[in-house]
Amino acid sequence: MTATITAFERSPDRGNGLARDMRLRWAFEEVGQPYDVRLMSFKAMKQPAHLAIQPFGQIPTYEDGDIALFESGAIVFHIAERHKGLLPDEANARARAIMWMFAALNTLEPPIFDRSLVRILERDKPWYEERLAALGEIIGKRLDGLSSHLGAADWLDRTFSAGDLLMVTVLRRLQGSGMLEERPNLAAYIARAEARPAYQRAFAAQLAVFTAAAG
Ligand SMILES: N[C@@H](CCC(=O)N[C@@H](CS)C(=O)NCC(=O)O)C(=O)O
């Protein structure tokens, strides 16, 4: 059976791959599995039918047979457990890949996402500059740790994994901030991931949705 995911009918990021359905699309492409997409309007996302699957009225979700899931990290993990390609077989390497999935979502994503929200929602507030600077400092420290760990390696733990997939989707939100350019190994890490054929297919698929809606 082909799994169905949900995605924005018209993504606020204009198809730039920042909406979290990108993580699922990329995971499916990495493991070579087809998927269907149900596009949602903001209104439909808040209706009972969707809330029954995603209690917070958000995308993405995943449905396959008798299972329905929300939380992009949990869904990527589910895909990675069911199909080869995103988690190593060896137990310790697998545990480390899962650790990096959590690091991406628990340690890097919160301040990076807060920064995006502040830039959108608090630009006209008197505390804007101070808050942005404080978040920039926190993010900088996290990026420094990540950059030191990565060093000259291609991926976070030898081979590409679901940990890299999530980490790159989180870091991409900083493109244009200058913070990645200041750490060239992180900029190169993202470029390396974006050059993967699976990433490119996923990116093109979600961009096509935006282009069709805008067209
Ligand atoms: N932690 C959730 C976050 C989901 C989320 O924030 N989704 C956004 C799109 S990327 C959304 O649906 N925003 C619209 C809204 O919250 O109304 C996940 O990773 O799946």
mmCIF file of C-alpha atoms and ligand atoms in Angstrom:
data_model
loop_
_atom_site.group_PDB
_atom_site.id
_atom_site.type_symbol
_atom_site.label_atom_id
_atom_site.label_comp_id
_atom_site.label_asym_id
_atom_site.label_seq_id
_atom_site.Cartn_x
_atom_site.Cartn_y
_atom_site.Cartn_z
ATOM 1 C CA MET A 1 0.000 0.000 0.000
ATOM 2 C CA THR A 2 1.265 3.503 -0.808
ATOM 3 C CA ALA A 3 1.488 5.872 2.152
ATOM 4 C CA THR A 4 -0.241 9.249 1.975
ATOM 5 C CA ILE A 5 1.254 12.379 3.493
ATOM 6 C CA THR A 6 -0.226 15.839 3.895
ATOM 7 C CA ALA A 7 1.355 19.072 2.718
ATOM 8 C CA PHE A 8 0.381 22.709 2.291
ATOM 9 C CA GLU A 9 -1.791 23.455 -0.716
ATOM 10 C CA ARG A 10 0.046 26.781 -0.853
ATOM 11 C CA SER A 11 3.196 26.777 1.234
ATOM 12 C CA PRO A 12 4.152 30.036 3.017
ATOM 13 C CA ASP A 13 7.794 29.338 2.113
ATOM 14 C CA ARG A 14 6.861 29.553 -1.600
ATOM 15 C CA GLY A 15 8.160 26.070 -2.315
ATOM 16 C CA ASN A 16 11.598 26.577 -0.829
ATOM 17 C CA GLY A 17 11.590 23.221 0.958
ATOM 18 C CA LEU A 18 11.211 24.612 4.475
ATOM 19 C CA ALA A 19 7.744 23.202 5.127
ATOM 20 C CA ARG A 20 8.195 19.975 7.021
ATOM 21 C CA ASP A 21 6.588 17.720 4.414
ATOM 22 C CA MET A 22 9.982 18.142 2.706
ATOM 23 C CA ARG A 23 11.497 15.836 5.346
ATOM 24 C CA LEU A 24 9.045 13.069 4.512
ATOM 25 C CA ARG A 25 9.350 13.505 0.768
ATOM 26 C CA TRP A 26 13.141 13.365 1.037
ATOM 27 C CA ALA A 27 13.017 10.275 3.278
ATOM 28 C CA PHE A 28 10.733 8.464 0.829
ATOM 29 C CA GLU A 29 13.063 9.349 -2.031
ATOM 30 C CA GLU A 30 16.151 8.150 -0.129
ATOM 31 C CA VAL A 31 14.583 4.736 0.538
ATOM 32 C CA GLY A 32 13.047 4.477 -2.932
ATOM 33 C CA GLN A 33 9.402 4.308 -1.852
ATOM 34 C CA PRO A 34 6.487 5.981 -3.625
ATOM 35 C CA TYR A 35 4.075 8.190 -1.689
ATOM 36 C CA ASP A 36 0.860 10.059 -2.291
ATOM 37 C CA VAL A 37 0.213 13.606 -1.143
ATOM 38 C CA ARG A 38 -3.027 15.132 0.106
ATOM 39 C CA LEU A 39 -2.815 18.896 -0.160
ATOM 40 C CA MET A 40 -4.426 20.911 2.618
ATOM 41 C CA SER A 41 -5.642 24.465 2.921
ATOM 42 C CA PHE A 42 -5.052 26.252 6.243
ATOM 43 C CA LYS A 43 -8.806 26.014 6.841
ATOM 44 C CA ALA A 44 -8.964 22.271 6.227
ATOM 45 C CA MET A 45 -6.002 21.720 8.571
ATOM 46 C CA LYS A 46 -8.129 23.042 11.459
ATOM 47 C CA GLN A 47 -11.190 20.874 10.705
ATOM 48 C CA PRO A 48 -12.130 17.772 12.743
ATOM 49 C CA ALA A 49 -11.116 15.314 10.019
ATOM 50 C CA HIS A 50 -7.516 16.531 10.083
ATOM 51 C CA LEU A 51 -7.448 17.203 13.837
ATOM 52 C CA ALA A 52 -8.277 13.536 14.353
ATOM 53 C CA ILE A 53 -4.866 12.741 12.835
ATOM 54 C CA GLN A 54 -2.932 15.868 13.836
ATOM 55 C CA PRO A 55 -4.289 17.327 17.111
ATOM 56 C CA PHE A 56 -2.474 20.635 16.544
ATOM 57 C CA GLY A 57 -3.942 21.201 13.086
ATOM 58 C CA GLN A 58 -0.611 21.107 11.271
ATOM 59 C CA ILE A 59 1.083 19.344 8.406
ATOM 60 C CA PRO A 60 2.695 16.924 7.746
ATOM 61 C CA THR A 61 0.882 13.714 8.582
ATOM 62 C CA TYR A 62 1.384 10.153 7.382
ATOM 63 C CA GLU A 63 -1.240 7.466 6.784
ATOM 64 C CA ASP A 64 -0.547 3.939 5.677
ATOM 65 C CA GLY A 65 -3.100 1.170 6.159
ATOM 66 C CA ASP A 66 -4.043 1.085 9.819
ATOM 67 C CA ILE A 67 -1.477 3.620 11.040
ATOM 68 C CA ALA A 68 -1.722 7.413 11.098
ATOM 69 C CA LEU A 69 1.153 9.513 12.431
ATOM 70 C CA PHE A 70 2.070 13.133 12.941
ATOM 71 C CA GLU A 71 5.413 14.792 13.899
ATOM 72 C CA SER A 72 7.841 14.870 11.005
ATOM 73 C CA GLY A 73 10.674 13.368 13.090
ATOM 74 C CA ALA A 74 8.550 10.409 14.163
ATOM 75 C CA ILE A 75 7.438 9.872 10.585
ATOM 76 C CA VAL A 76 10.984 9.982 9.202
ATOM 77 C CA PHE A 77 11.961 7.473 11.907
ATOM 78 C CA HIS A 78 9.044 5.216 10.936
ATOM 79 C CA ILE A 79 10.031 5.328 7.260
ATOM 80 C CA ALA A 80 13.684 4.710 8.166
ATOM 81 C CA GLU A 81 12.807 1.696 10.309
ATOM 82 C CA ARG A 82 10.696 0.106 7.608
ATOM 83 C CA HIS A 83 13.034 0.596 4.653
ATOM 84 C CA LYS A 84 16.772 0.377 4.157
ATOM 85 C CA GLY A 85 18.815 3.485 3.447
ATOM 86 C CA LEU A 86 18.389 5.903 6.342
ATOM 87 C CA LEU A 87 19.579 3.983 9.408
ATOM 88 C CA PRO A 88 22.664 1.770 9.660
ATOM 89 C CA ASP A 89 22.170 -1.924 10.503
ATOM 90 C CA GLU A 90 24.902 -2.051 13.133
ATOM 91 C CA ALA A 91 23.301 -1.390 16.541
ATOM 92 C CA ASN A 92 25.668 1.291 17.859
ATOM 93 C CA ALA A 93 25.793 3.193 14.568
ATOM 94 C CA ARG A 94 22.006 3.035 14.435
ATOM 95 C CA ALA A 95 21.724 4.439 17.966
ATOM 96 C CA ARG A 96 24.070 7.285 17.023
ATOM 97 C CA ALA A 97 22.038 8.094 13.886
ATOM 98 C CA ILE A 98 18.896 8.264 16.060
ATOM 99 C CA MET A 99 20.804 10.479 18.524
ATOM 100 C CA TRP A 100 21.497 12.921 15.672
ATOM 101 C CA MET A 101 17.810 12.908 14.731
ATOM 102 C CA PHE A 102 17.027 14.047 18.264
ATOM 103 C CA ALA A 103 19.877 16.556 18.259
ATOM 104 C CA ALA A 104 18.495 18.136 15.093
ATOM 105 C CA LEU A 105 14.969 18.425 16.487
ATOM 106 C CA ASN A 106 15.697 19.067 20.181
ATOM 107 C CA THR A 107 18.921 21.059 20.232
ATOM 108 C CA LEU A 108 19.174 22.872 16.889
ATOM 109 C CA GLU A 109 15.603 23.349 15.701
ATOM 110 C CA PRO A 110 14.095 25.205 18.716
ATOM 111 C CA PRO A 111 16.294 28.333 18.617
ATOM 112 C CA ILE A 112 16.505 28.295 14.821
ATOM 113 C CA PHE A 113 12.743 28.106 14.459
ATOM 114 C CA ASP A 114 12.246 30.736 17.200
ATOM 115 C CA ARG A 115 14.497 33.063 15.222
ATOM 116 C CA SER A 116 12.294 32.621 12.142
ATOM 117 C CA LEU A 117 9.161 33.301 14.172
ATOM 118 C CA VAL A 118 10.641 36.391 15.808
ATOM 119 C CA ARG A 119 11.622 37.742 12.388
ATOM 120 C CA ILE A 120 8.042 37.302 11.178
ATOM 121 C CA LEU A 121 5.992 38.116 14.263
ATOM 122 C CA GLU A 122 8.028 40.521 16.386
ATOM 123 C CA ARG A 123 9.716 42.800 13.876
ATOM 124 C CA ASP A 124 7.770 45.842 15.083
ATOM 125 C CA LYS A 125 8.322 45.181 18.804
ATOM 126 C CA PRO A 126 10.696 47.299 20.903
ATOM 127 C CA TRP A 127 12.624 44.188 21.984
ATOM 128 C CA TYR A 128 13.095 42.900 18.441
ATOM 129 C CA GLU A 129 16.817 43.630 17.951
ATOM 130 C CA GLU A 130 17.755 42.438 21.437
ATOM 131 C CA ARG A 131 15.799 39.185 21.101
ATOM 132 C CA LEU A 132 17.205 38.511 17.655
ATOM 133 C CA ALA A 133 20.741 39.050 18.948
ATOM 134 C CA ALA A 134 20.149 36.748 21.941
ATOM 135 C CA LEU A 135 18.823 33.990 19.694
ATOM 136 C CA GLY A 136 21.706 34.552 17.289
ATOM 137 C CA GLU A 137 24.124 33.974 20.163
ATOM 138 C CA ILE A 138 22.458 30.720 21.217
ATOM 139 C CA ILE A 139 22.279 29.485 17.635
ATOM 140 C CA GLY A 140 25.922 30.445 17.059
ATOM 141 C CA LYS A 141 27.032 28.284 19.991
ATOM 142 C CA ARG A 142 25.017 25.308 18.721
ATOM 143 C CA LEU A 143 26.426 25.761 15.226
ATOM 144 C CA ASP A 144 29.958 25.962 16.608
ATOM 145 C CA GLY A 145 29.445 22.637 18.385
ATOM 146 C CA LEU A 146 28.043 21.064 15.264
ATOM 147 C CA SER A 147 30.793 22.482 13.090
ATOM 148 C CA SER A 148 33.524 21.175 15.432
ATOM 149 C CA HIS A 149 31.951 17.745 15.481
ATOM 150 C CA LEU A 150 31.583 17.593 11.709
ATOM 151 C CA GLY A 151 35.111 18.817 10.985
ATOM 152 C CA ALA A 152 36.114 17.682 7.505
ATOM 153 C CA ALA A 153 33.705 14.720 7.438
ATOM 154 C CA ASP A 154 30.948 14.418 4.872
ATOM 155 C CA TRP A 155 28.222 13.356 7.322
ATOM 156 C CA LEU A 156 27.594 13.445 11.064
ATOM 157 C CA ASP A 157 28.477 9.785 11.627
ATOM 158 C CA ARG A 158 30.329 8.362 8.622
ATOM 159 C CA THR A 159 27.430 7.475 6.303
ATOM 160 C CA PHE A 160 24.419 9.613 5.400
ATOM 161 C CA SER A 161 21.494 8.877 7.732
ATOM 162 C CA ALA A 162 18.116 10.140 8.890
ATOM 163 C CA GLY A 163 20.132 12.248 11.358
ATOM 164 C CA ASP A 164 21.724 14.155 8.478
ATOM 165 C CA LEU A 165 18.397 14.427 6.692
ATOM 166 C CA LEU A 166 16.732 16.109 9.664
ATOM 167 C CA MET A 167 19.778 18.211 10.528
ATOM 168 C CA VAL A 168 20.013 19.626 7.005
ATOM 169 C CA THR A 169 16.309 20.468 6.881
ATOM 170 C CA VAL A 170 16.742 22.367 10.163
ATOM 171 C CA LEU A 171 19.928 24.196 9.105
ATOM 172 C CA ARG A 172 18.486 25.275 5.753
ATOM 173 C CA ARG A 173 16.263 27.708 7.635
ATOM 174 C CA LEU A 174 19.434 29.744 8.326
ATOM 175 C CA GLN A 175 20.350 30.170 4.666
ATOM 176 C CA GLY A 176 20.807 33.854 3.944
ATOM 177 C CA SER A 177 21.543 34.689 7.618
ATOM 178 C CA GLY A 178 25.328 34.626 7.177
ATOM 179 C CA MET A 179 25.634 32.151 10.064
ATOM 180 C CA LEU A 180 26.303 29.200 7.777
ATOM 181 C CA GLU A 181 28.776 31.071 5.595
ATOM 182 C CA GLU A 182 30.750 31.862 8.772
ATOM 183 C CA ARG A 183 31.163 28.102 9.223
ATOM 184 C CA PRO A 184 32.142 26.891 5.756
ATOM 185 C CA ASN A 185 32.062 23.201 6.662
ATOM 186 C CA LEU A 186 28.374 23.540 7.579
ATOM 187 C CA ALA A 187 27.606 25.400 4.343
ATOM 188 C CA ALA A 188 29.400 22.624 2.430
ATOM 189 C CA TYR A 189 27.522 19.955 4.427
ATOM 190 C CA ILE A 190 24.183 21.453 3.371
ATOM 191 C CA ALA A 191 25.299 21.789 -0.253
ATOM 192 C CA ARG A 192 26.425 18.133 -0.210
ATOM 193 C CA ALA A 193 23.012 17.042 1.052
ATOM 194 C CA GLU A 194 21.157 19.257 -1.410
ATOM 195 C CA ALA A 195 23.136 17.677 -4.251
ATOM 196 C CA ARG A 196 21.751 14.225 -3.446
ATOM 197 C CA PRO A 197 19.396 13.054 -6.204
ATOM 198 C CA ALA A 198 16.792 12.080 -3.590
ATOM 199 C CA TYR A 199 16.847 15.594 -2.141
ATOM 200 C CA GLN A 200 16.478 17.116 -5.582
ATOM 201 C CA ARG A 201 13.490 14.943 -6.477
ATOM 202 C CA ALA A 202 11.798 15.807 -3.184
ATOM 203 C CA PHE A 203 12.518 19.528 -3.585
ATOM 204 C CA ALA A 204 11.193 19.548 -7.147
ATOM 205 C CA ALA A 205 8.013 17.740 -6.087
ATOM 206 C CA GLN A 206 7.132 20.211 -3.341
ATOM 207 C CA LEU A 207 8.097 23.207 -5.492
ATOM 208 C CA ALA A 208 5.808 21.915 -8.247
ATOM 209 C CA VAL A 209 2.874 22.114 -5.815
ATOM 210 C CA PHE A 210 3.576 25.757 -5.068
ATOM 211 C CA THR A 211 4.143 26.633 -8.717
ATOM 212 C CA ALA A 212 0.861 24.980 -9.763
ATOM 213 C CA ALA A 213 -1.066 26.810 -7.006
ATOM 214 C CA ALA A 214 0.551 30.151 -7.868
ATOM 215 C CA GLY A 215 0.177 29.650 -11.615
HETATM 216 N N1 LIG B 1 6.838 19.468 15.251
HETATM 217 C C1 LIG B 1 5.933 19.381 14.120
HETATM 218 C C2 LIG B 1 5.734 20.791 13.591
HETATM 219 C C3 LIG B 1 4.690 20.826 12.501
HETATM 220 C C4 LIG B 1 4.546 22.230 11.961
HETATM 221 O O1 LIG B 1 4.967 23.231 12.572
HETATM 222 N N2 LIG B 1 3.956 22.334 10.760
HETATM 223 C C5 LIG B 1 3.768 23.610 10.133
HETATM 224 C C6 LIG B 1 4.272 23.539 8.694
HETATM 225 S S1 LIG B 1 5.968 23.139 8.582
HETATM 226 C C7 LIG B 1 2.299 23.958 10.074
HETATM 227 O O2 LIG B 1 1.485 23.118 9.803
HETATM 228 N N3 LIG B 1 1.998 25.236 10.311
HETATM 229 C C8 LIG B 1 0.669 25.729 10.218
HETATM 230 C C9 LIG B 1 0.023 25.903 11.540
HETATM 231 O O3 LIG B 1 0.641 25.615 12.589
HETATM 232 O O4 LIG B 1 -1.135 26.343 11.531
HETATM 233 C C10 LIG B 1 6.532 18.455 13.058
HETATM 234 O O5 LIG B 1 7.748 18.372 12.985
HETATM 235 O O6 LIG B 1 5.767 17.807 12.320
#
